[in-house]
Coordinates of C-alpha atoms (C1' of nucleotides) in Angstrom, one line a residue:
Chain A
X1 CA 0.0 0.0 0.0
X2 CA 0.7 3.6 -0.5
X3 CA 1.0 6.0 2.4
X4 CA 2.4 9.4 1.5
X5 CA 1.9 12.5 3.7
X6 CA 2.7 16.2 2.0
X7 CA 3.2 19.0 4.4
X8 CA 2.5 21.6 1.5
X9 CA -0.7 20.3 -0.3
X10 CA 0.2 23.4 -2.1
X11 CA 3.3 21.8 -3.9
X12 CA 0.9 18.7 -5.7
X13 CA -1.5 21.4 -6.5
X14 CA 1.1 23.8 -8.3
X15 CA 2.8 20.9 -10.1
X16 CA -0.6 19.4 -11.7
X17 CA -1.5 23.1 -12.8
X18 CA 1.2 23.1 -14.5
X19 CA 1.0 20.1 -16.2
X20 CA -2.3 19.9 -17.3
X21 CA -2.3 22.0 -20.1
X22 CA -0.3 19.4 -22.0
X23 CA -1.3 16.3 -20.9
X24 CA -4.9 14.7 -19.8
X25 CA -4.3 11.4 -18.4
X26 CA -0.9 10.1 -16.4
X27 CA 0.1 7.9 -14.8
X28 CA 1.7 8.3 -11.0
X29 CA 4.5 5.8 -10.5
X30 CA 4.8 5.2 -6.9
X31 CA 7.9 3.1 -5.9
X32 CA 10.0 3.0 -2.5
X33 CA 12.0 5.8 -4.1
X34 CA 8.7 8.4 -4.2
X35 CA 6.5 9.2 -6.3
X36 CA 7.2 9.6 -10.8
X37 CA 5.7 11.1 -13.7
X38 CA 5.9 11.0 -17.0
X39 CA 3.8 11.8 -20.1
X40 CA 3.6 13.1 -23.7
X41 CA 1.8 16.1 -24.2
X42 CA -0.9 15.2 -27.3
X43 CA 0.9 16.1 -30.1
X44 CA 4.2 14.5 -28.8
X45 CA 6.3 17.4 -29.0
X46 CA 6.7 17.8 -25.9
X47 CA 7.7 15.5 -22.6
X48 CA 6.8 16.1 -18.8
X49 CA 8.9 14.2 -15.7
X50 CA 8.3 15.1 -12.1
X51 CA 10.2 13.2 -9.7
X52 CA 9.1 14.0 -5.9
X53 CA 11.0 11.7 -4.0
X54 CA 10.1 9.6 -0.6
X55 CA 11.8 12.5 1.3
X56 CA 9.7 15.0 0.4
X57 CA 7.0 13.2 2.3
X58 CA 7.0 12.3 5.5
X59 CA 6.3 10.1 6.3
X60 CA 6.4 7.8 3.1
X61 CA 5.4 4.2 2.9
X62 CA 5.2 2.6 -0.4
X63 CA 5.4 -1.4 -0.3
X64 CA 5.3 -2.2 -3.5
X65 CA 4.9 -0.7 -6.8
X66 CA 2.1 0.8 -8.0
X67 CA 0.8 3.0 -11.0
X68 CA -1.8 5.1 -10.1
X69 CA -3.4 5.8 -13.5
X70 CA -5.6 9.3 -12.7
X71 CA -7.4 12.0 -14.7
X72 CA -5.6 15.5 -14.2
X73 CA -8.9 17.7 -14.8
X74 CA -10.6 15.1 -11.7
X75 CA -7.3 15.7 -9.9
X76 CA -7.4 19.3 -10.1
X77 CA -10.9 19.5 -9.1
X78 CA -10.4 17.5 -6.0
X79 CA -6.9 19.8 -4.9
X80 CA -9.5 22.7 -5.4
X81 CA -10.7 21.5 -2.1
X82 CA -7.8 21.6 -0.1
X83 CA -7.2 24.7 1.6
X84 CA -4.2 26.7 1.6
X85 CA -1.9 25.5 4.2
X86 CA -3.6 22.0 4.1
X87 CA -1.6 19.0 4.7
X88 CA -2.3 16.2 2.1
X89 CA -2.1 12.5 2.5
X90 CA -2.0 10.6 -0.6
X91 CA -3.1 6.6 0.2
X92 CA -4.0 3.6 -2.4
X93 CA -4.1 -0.2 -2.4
X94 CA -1.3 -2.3 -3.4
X95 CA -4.4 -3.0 -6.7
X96 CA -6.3 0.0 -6.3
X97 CA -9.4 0.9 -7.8
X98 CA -9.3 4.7 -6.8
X99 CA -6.4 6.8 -4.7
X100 CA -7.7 8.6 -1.4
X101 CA -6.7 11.8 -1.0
X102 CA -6.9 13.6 3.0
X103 CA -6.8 17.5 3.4
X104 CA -6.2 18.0 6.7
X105 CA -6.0 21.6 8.5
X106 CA -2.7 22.6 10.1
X107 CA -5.0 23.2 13.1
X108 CA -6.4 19.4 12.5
X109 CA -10.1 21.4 13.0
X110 CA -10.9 19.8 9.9
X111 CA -10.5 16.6 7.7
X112 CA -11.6 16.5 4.5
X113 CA -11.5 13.7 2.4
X114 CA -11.6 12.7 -1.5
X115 CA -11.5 9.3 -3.3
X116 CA -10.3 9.8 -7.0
X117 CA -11.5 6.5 -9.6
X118 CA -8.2 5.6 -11.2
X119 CA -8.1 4.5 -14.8
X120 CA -5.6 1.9 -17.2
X121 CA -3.3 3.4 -19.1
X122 CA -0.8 2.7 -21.4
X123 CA 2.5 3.6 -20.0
X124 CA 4.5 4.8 -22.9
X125 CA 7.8 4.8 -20.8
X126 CA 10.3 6.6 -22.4
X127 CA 14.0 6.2 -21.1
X128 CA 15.2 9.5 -21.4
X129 CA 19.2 9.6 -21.9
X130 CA 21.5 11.4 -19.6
X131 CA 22.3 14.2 -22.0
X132 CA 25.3 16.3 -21.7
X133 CA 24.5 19.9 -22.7
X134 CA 26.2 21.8 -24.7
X135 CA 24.8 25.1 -22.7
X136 CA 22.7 25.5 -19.7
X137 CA 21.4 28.4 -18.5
X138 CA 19.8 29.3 -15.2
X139 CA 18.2 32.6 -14.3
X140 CA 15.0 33.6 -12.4
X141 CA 11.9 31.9 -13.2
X142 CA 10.2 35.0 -13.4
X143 CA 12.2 36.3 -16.1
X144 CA 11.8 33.5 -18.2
X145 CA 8.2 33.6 -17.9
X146 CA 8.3 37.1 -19.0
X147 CA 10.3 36.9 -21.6
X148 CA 7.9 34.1 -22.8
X149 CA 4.9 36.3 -22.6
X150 CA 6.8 39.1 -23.7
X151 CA 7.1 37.6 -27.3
X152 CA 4.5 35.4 -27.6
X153 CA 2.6 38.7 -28.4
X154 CA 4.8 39.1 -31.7
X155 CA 5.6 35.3 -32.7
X156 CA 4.8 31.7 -32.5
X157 CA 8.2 30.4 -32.3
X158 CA 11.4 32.4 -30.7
X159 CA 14.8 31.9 -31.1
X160 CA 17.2 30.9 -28.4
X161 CA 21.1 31.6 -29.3
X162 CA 23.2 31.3 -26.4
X163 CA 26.5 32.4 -25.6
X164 CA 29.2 32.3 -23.1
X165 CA 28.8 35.8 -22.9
X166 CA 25.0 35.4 -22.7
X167 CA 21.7 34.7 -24.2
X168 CA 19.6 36.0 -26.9
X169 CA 15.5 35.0 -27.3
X170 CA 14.3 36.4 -30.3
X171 CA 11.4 36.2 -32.7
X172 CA 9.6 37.6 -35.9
X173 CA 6.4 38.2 -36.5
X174 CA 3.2 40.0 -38.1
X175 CA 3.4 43.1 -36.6
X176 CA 7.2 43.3 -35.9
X177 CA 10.0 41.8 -34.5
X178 CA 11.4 41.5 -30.9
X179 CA 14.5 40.1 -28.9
X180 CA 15.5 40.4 -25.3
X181 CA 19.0 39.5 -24.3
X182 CA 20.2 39.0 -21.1
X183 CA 24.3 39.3 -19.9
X184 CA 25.8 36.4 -17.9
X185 CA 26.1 38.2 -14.4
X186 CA 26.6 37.6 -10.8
X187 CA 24.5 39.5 -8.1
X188 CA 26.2 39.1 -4.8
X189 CA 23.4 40.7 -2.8
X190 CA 20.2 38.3 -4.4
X191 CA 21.7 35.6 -5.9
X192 CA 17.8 34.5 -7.1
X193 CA 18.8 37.6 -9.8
X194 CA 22.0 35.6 -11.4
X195 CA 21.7 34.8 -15.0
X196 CA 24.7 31.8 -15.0
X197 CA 25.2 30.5 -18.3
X198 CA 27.3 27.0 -18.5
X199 CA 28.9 26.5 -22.0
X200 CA 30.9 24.2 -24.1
X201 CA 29.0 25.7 -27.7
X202 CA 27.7 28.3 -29.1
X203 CA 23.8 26.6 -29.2
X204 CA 20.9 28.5 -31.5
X205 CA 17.9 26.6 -31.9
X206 CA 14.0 27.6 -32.0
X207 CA 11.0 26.3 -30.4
X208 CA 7.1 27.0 -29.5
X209 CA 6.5 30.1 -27.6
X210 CA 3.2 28.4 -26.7
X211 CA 4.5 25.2 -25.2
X212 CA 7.2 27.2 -23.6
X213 CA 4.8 29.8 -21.8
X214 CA 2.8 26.3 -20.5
X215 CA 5.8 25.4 -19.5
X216 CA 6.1 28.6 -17.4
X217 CA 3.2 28.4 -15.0
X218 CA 5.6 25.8 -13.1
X219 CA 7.5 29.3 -11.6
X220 CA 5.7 29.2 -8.8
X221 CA 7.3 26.5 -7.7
X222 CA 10.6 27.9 -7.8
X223 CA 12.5 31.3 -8.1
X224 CA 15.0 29.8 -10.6
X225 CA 14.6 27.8 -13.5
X226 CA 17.1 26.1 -15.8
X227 CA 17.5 25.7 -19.0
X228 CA 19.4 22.8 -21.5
X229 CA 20.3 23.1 -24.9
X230 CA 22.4 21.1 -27.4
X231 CA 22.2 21.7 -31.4
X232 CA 19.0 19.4 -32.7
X233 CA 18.4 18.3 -29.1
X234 CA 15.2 18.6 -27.0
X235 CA 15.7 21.6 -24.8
X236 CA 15.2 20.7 -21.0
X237 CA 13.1 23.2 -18.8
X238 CA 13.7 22.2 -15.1
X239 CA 12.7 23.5 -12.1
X240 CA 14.1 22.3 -8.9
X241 CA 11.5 21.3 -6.2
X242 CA 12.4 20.7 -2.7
X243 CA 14.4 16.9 -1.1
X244 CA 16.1 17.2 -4.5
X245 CA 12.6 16.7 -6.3
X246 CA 12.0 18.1 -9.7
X247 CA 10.0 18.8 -12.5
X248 CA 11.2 18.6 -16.6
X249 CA 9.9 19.7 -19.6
X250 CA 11.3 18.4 -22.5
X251 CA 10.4 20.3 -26.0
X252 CA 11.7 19.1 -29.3
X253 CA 13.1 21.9 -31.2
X254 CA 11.3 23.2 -34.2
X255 CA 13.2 21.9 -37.4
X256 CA 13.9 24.9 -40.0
X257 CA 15.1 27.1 -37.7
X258 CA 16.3 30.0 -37.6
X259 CA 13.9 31.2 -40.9
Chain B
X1 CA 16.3 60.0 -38.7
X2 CA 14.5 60.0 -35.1
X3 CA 15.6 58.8 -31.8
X4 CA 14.1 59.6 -29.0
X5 CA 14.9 58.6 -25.7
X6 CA 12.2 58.3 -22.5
X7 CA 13.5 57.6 -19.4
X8 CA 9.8 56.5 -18.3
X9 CA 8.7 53.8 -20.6
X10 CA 5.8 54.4 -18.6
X11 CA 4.4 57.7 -19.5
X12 CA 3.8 56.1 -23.3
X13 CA 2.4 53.4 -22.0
X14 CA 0.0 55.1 -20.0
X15 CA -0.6 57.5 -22.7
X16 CA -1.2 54.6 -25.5
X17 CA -3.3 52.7 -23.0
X18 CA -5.6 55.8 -22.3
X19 CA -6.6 56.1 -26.0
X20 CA -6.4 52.7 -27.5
X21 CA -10.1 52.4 -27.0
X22 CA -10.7 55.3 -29.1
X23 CA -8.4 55.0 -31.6
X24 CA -7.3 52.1 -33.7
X25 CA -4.3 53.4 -36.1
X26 CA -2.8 56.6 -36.3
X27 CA 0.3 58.4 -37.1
X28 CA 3.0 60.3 -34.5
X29 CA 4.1 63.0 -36.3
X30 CA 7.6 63.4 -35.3
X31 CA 9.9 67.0 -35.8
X32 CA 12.3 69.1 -34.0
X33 CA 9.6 70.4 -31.7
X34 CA 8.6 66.4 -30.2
X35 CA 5.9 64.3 -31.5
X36 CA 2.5 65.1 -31.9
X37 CA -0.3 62.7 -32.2
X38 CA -4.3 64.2 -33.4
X39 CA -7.2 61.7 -34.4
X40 CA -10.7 61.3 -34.3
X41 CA -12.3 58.3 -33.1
X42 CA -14.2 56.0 -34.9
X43 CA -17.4 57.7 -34.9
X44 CA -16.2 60.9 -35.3
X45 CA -17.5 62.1 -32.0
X46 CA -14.4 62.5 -30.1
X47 CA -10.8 63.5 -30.5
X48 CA -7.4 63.0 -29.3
X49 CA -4.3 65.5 -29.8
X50 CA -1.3 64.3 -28.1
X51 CA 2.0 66.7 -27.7
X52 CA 4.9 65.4 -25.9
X53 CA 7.8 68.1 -26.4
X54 CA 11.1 67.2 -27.2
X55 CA 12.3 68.6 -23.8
X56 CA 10.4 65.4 -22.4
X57 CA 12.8 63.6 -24.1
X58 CA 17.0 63.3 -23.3
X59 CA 18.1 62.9 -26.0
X60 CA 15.9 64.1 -28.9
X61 CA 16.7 64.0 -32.4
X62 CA 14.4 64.2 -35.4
X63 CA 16.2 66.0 -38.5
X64 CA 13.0 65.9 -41.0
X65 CA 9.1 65.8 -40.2
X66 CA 8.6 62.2 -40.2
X67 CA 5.4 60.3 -39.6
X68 CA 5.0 57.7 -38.3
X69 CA 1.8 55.2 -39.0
X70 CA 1.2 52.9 -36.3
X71 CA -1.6 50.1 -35.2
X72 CA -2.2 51.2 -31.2
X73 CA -2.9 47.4 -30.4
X74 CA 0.7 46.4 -31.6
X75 CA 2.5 49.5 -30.2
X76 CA 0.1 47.9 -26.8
X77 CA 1.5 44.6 -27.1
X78 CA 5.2 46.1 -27.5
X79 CA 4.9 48.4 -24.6
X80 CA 3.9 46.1 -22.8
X81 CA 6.9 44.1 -23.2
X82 CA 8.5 46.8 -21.6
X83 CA 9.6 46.1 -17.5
X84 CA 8.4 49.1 -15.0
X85 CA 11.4 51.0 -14.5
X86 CA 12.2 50.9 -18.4
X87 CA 14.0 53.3 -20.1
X88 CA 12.4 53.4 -24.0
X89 CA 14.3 55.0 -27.1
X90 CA 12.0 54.9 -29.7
X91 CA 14.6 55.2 -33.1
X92 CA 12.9 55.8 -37.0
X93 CA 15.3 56.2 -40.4
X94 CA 13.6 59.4 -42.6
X95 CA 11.5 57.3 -45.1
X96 CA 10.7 54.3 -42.4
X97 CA 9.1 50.8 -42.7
X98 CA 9.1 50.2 -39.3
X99 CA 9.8 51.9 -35.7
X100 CA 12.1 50.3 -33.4
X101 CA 11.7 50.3 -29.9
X102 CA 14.6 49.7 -27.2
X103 CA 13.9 48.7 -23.7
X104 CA 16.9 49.0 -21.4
X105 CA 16.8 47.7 -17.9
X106 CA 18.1 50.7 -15.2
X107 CA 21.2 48.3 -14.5
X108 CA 21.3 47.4 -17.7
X109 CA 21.4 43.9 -17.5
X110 CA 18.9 43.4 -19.8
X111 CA 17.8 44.9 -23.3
X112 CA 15.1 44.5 -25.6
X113 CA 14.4 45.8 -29.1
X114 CA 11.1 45.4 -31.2
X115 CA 10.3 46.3 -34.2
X116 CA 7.0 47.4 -35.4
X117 CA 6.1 47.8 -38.9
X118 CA 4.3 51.1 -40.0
X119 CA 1.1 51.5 -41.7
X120 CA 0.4 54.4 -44.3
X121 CA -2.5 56.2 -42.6
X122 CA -4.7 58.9 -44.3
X123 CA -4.4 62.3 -42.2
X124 CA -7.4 64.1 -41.6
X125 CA -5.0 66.8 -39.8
X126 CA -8.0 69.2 -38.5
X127 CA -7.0 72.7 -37.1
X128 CA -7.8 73.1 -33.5
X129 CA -9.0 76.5 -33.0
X130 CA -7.8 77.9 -30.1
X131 CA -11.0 78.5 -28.5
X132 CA -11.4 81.1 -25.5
X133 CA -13.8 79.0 -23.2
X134 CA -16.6 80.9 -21.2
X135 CA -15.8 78.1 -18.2
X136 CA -12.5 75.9 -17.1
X137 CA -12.8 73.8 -14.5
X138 CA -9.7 72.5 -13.0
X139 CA -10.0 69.7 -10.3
X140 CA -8.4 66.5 -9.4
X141 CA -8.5 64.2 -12.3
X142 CA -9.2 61.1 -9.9
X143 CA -12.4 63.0 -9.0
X144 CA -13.3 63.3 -12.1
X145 CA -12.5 60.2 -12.8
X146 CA -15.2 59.0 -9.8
X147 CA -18.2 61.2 -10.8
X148 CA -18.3 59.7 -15.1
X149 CA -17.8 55.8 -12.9
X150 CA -20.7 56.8 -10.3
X151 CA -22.7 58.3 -13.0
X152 CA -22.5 56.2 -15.8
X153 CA -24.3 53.4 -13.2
X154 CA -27.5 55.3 -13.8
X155 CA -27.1 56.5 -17.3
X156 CA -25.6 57.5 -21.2
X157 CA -25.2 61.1 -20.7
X158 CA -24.2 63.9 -18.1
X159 CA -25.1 67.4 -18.1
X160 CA -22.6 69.6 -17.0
X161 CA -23.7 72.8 -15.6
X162 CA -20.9 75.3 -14.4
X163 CA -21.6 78.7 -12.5
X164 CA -18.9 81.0 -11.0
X165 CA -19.4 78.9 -7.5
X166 CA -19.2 75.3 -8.9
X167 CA -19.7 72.9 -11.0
X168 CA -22.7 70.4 -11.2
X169 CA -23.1 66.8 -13.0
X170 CA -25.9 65.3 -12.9
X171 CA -28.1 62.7 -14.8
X172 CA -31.3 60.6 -15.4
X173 CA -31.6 57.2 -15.9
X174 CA -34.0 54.3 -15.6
X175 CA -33.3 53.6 -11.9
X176 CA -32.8 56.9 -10.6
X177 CA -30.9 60.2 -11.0
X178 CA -27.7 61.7 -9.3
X179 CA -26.2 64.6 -9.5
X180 CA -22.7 65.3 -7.9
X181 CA -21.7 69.3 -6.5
X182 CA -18.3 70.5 -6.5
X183 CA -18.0 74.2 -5.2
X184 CA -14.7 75.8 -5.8
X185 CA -13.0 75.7 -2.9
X186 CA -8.8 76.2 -2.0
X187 CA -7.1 73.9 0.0
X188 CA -4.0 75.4 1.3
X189 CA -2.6 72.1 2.6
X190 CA -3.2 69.9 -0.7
X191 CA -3.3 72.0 -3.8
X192 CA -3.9 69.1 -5.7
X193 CA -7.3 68.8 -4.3
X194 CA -8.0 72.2 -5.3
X195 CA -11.6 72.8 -7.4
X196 CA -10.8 76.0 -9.4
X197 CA -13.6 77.9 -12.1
X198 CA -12.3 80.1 -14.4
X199 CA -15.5 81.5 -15.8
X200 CA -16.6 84.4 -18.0
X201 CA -20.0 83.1 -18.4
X202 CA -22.6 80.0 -17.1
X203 CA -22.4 77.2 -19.6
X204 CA -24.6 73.9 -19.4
X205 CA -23.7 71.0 -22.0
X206 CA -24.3 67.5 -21.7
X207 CA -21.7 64.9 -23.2
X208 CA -21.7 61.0 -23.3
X209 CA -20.7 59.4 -19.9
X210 CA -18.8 56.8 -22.1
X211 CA -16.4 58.8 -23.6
X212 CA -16.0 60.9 -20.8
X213 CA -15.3 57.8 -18.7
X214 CA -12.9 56.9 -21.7
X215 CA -11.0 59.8 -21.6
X216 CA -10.5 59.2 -17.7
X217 CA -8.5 56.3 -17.8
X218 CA -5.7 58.9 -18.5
X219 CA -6.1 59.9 -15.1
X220 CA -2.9 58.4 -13.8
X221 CA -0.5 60.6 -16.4
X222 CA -1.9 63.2 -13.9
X223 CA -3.4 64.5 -11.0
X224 CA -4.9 66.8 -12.3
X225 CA -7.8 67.5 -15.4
X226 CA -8.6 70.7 -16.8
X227 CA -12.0 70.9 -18.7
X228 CA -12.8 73.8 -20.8
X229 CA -16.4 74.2 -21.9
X230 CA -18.4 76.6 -23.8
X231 CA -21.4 76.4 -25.2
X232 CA -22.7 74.2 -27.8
X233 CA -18.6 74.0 -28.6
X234 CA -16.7 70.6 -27.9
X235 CA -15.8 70.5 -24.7
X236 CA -11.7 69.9 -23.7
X237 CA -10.2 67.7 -21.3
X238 CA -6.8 68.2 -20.5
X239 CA -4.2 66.1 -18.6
X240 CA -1.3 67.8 -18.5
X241 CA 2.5 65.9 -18.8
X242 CA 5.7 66.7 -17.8
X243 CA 8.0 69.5 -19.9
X244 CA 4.7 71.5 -20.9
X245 CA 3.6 68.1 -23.0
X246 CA 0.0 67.8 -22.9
X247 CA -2.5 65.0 -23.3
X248 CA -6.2 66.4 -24.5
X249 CA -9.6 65.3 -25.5
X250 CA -12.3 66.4 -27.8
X251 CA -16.1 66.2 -27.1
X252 CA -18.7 66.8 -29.3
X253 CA -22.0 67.9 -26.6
X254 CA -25.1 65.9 -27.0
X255 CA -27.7 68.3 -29.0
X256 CA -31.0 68.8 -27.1
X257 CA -28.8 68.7 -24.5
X258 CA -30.7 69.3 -21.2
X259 CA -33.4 66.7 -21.9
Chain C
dT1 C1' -11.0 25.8 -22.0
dA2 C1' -7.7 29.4 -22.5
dT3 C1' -6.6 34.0 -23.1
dG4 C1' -6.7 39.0 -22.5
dT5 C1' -8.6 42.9 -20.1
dA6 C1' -10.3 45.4 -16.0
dC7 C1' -10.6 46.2 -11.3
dG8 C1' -9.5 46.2 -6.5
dG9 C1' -6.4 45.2 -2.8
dT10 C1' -1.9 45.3 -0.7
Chain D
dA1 C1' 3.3 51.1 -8.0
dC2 C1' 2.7 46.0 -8.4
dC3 C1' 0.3 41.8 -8.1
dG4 C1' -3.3 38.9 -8.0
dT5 C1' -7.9 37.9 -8.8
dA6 C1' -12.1 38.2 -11.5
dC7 C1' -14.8 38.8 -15.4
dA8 C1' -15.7 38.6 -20.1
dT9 C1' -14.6 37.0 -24.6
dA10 C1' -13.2 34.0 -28.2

DNA sequence: TATGTACGGT
DNA sequence: ACCGTACATA
C-alpha cells in the first residue's frame, strides 16, 4: 500500500496546474523511491517528468509498486478543495481501484477527504538519456516567464542563441520583431537575480513560444529555472523542487530554424 | 532619422493605454519640436491631440518631419513588453518601414528591441481653433475620474452645468438620477485637491458618460484635469504631462442637451 | 477551455 | 506602484 503525507498540499497542487495543459491522463508511478511522472503532451512534442522523491514526504510508505493511472482535470478538481496550508495525505491499495486523497487543517479542526477513480493506461515509458549539454542556463523563473509572454505577443516560435557571454531569445512576426538579451552576471546581494550560463558551444535553436509559456506556469514552484540546450536536441526546462525533487519539460526543437 | 529617448517607458504606455479604446491606427508626427499625435475616433465624435515636447525627451533628435503610421494594439503589445522602470528610445530612419523600440533595464542587464512595422495612414490633420472657453474647471482628475464611474451606473449622458461657485453633473436614468456638486474651494494644505472655475459666463452642455469615462483612464499621467467648456462648442479635457507636453480630448456635446 | 482585459487590494 | 484575482470573450 501507499502511504504518502505532504506537508505543503500546495506543492501537488502547483505541479498538476502546471501540467495539465499538456497532458490529460498520467500515470503516477509510486515506488519505495517516491513518487514519478511522465507523459507526452498530445501532439508529442513535448515530454513532462516530475520526480518527488520519498523524502519529500514524510512520512512515506510505499510497499510495493504501484501506477496510479488518474485523470488530471478530476485531480485538479479534487486539490481545489484543499485549503491553503492543508496538509495532504495521498493513500491507495497495493491493486487500487481509486487513490484517497486527505486535506487536513494545520489546526487538525478539519478533515476533508476525497476518493479519486483511477483508470488503465498505457504507460509509454520513455528512457530518457542522460544528455550532456552543450549550454545551460539558469536565471529567475520569473524572467523567463516574462520573456515568454513578452514575445508570444509578436511570434509563434522564438529563437534561443546562447553564448558564453550570454543569451539571446528572439522572434519575428506580423506586426514586428522582438529580442531580449540578457548578460551572464553575478549578483552578490540576491543571488535568485543571477543569469549563469554553462557552456561548451555556441547553441541556436528555436521552439514554440506556446508550449514554452505552458511550461512557465511551473515558476511558482521555484524562483529559478534552468534551461538545456544542445544543437538538434530537445531543450530541458527544469525547475528544482524541494528533497532534490524536480519537474522537466522536454520540447523538441522546431526543425527549419532559424527562418 | 529619429531617436528619441524616455526615461519612463511608462508615460507612453500610459498614454497609448488611455486612448487605445478610441483610436485604432494613427500616425506620431515626429519633428524638432517632439511628437504630436491628433485623431478622431471612430465615430467621429471624439478626438485625441497628443503633444509630448522634445524637452520630455533626453536625447531628442528628429532632422525631417517624419510620420510615423502605427496600429495602437501592436504599439500595446510592444509596450507592454517593456519592464516598470524601463527606459524606451523609440529610433525611425527618414522614409521608415518600421519603428524600433529599445527597452533597457536601469542596470542594464537586460535589453530588448522590437520592431513594429508602420502602416500608411490617411491624415485628416484638423485645425484646432484655439477656442477662448466661457468656463474651465480645473479639479483633481481622480475626481473626475469618480463622478463619469458613479454616473454612468444610472445613465448614457451627463449634463454639466458650471456657474462661478461650482460645477454640477448630474443625470437621469432608468433607476434613478444623481447629481454630484463641487463648489470651488482652496485647499491650502493639498493643492492638488484644489476645485478651481475660471468662468466668463454660465455654460450647461451634456456629453456621453462613455467617452468621458474613456477619456478618464488617462487619469494616472496626472493628478490633475482641466476641462474647458463653452457652449454648444466641444468640450476639452486636458491632462497635462511633464515638460509643458500635454495629453487632450475632444467632445462633441449631445444636441437637445438638457433633456 | 484558454486568453486577454479590468478592477480592487496590498 | 505592483500583483493577483475576477470577469468577459473567443
Amino acid at each position: 500500500m501507499l502511504e504518502a503525507r505532504l506537508e505543503q498540499a500546495n506543492l501537488l497542487k502547483k505541479v498538476v496546474d502546471s501540467i495539465t495543459n499538456l497532458v490529460q491522463d498520467c500515470n503516477f508511478d509510486c515506488n519505495d523511491s517516491g513518487i514519478a511522472l511522465q507523459a507526452m503532451d498530445n501532439s508529442h512534442v513535448a515530454l513532462v517528468a516530475m520526480m518527488l522523491r520519498s523524502d519529500a514526504f514524510s512520512p512515506f510508505r510505499c510497499d510495493r509498486n504501484i501506477a496510479l493511472g488518474i485523470n488530471l482535470t478530476s485531480l485538479t478538481k479534487v486539490l481545489r478543495c484543499a485549503q491553503n496550508e492543508d496538509i495532504l495525505t495521498l493513500k491507495a491499495e497495493d491493486a487500487p481501484d481509486v487513490v484517497n486523497l486527505v486535506f487536513e487543517s494545520a489546526e487538525s479542526d478539519r478533515l476533508s477527504e476525497y476518493d479519486i477513480k483511477l483508470m488503465d493506461i498505457d504507460q509509454e515509458h520513455l528512457g530518457i538519456p542522460d544528455t550532456e549539454y552543450a549550454a545551460s542556463i539558469t536565471m529567475p523563473s520569473a524572467e523567463f516567464q516574462r520573456i515568454t509572454r513578452d514575445l508570444l505577443a509578436l511570434s509563434e516560435s522564438v529563437s534561443i542563441e546562447c553564448t558564453k557571454e550570454g543569451v539571446k531569445f528572439s522572434c519575428q512576426g506580423d506586426i514586428g520583431s522582438g529580442s531580449v538579451t540578457l548578460r551572464s552576471h553575478t549578483n552578490v546581494d540576491n543571488e535568485d537575480r543571477n543569469v549563469s550560463i554553462d557552456l561548451s558551444e555556441p547553441v541556436s535553436l528555436m521552439f514554440s513560444l506556446k508550449y514554452l509559456s505552458n511550461f512557465c506556469k511551473a515558476s511558482g514552484l521555484s524562483s529559478r529555472v534552468k534551461l538545456s540546450l544542445s544543437n538538434e536536441v530537445p531543450l530541458l526546462v527544469e525547475y528544482a523542487l524541494p528533497s532534490n525533487s524536480f519537474l522537466r519539460f522536454y520540447l523538441a526543437p522546431k526543425i527549419g530554424d532559424e527562418d
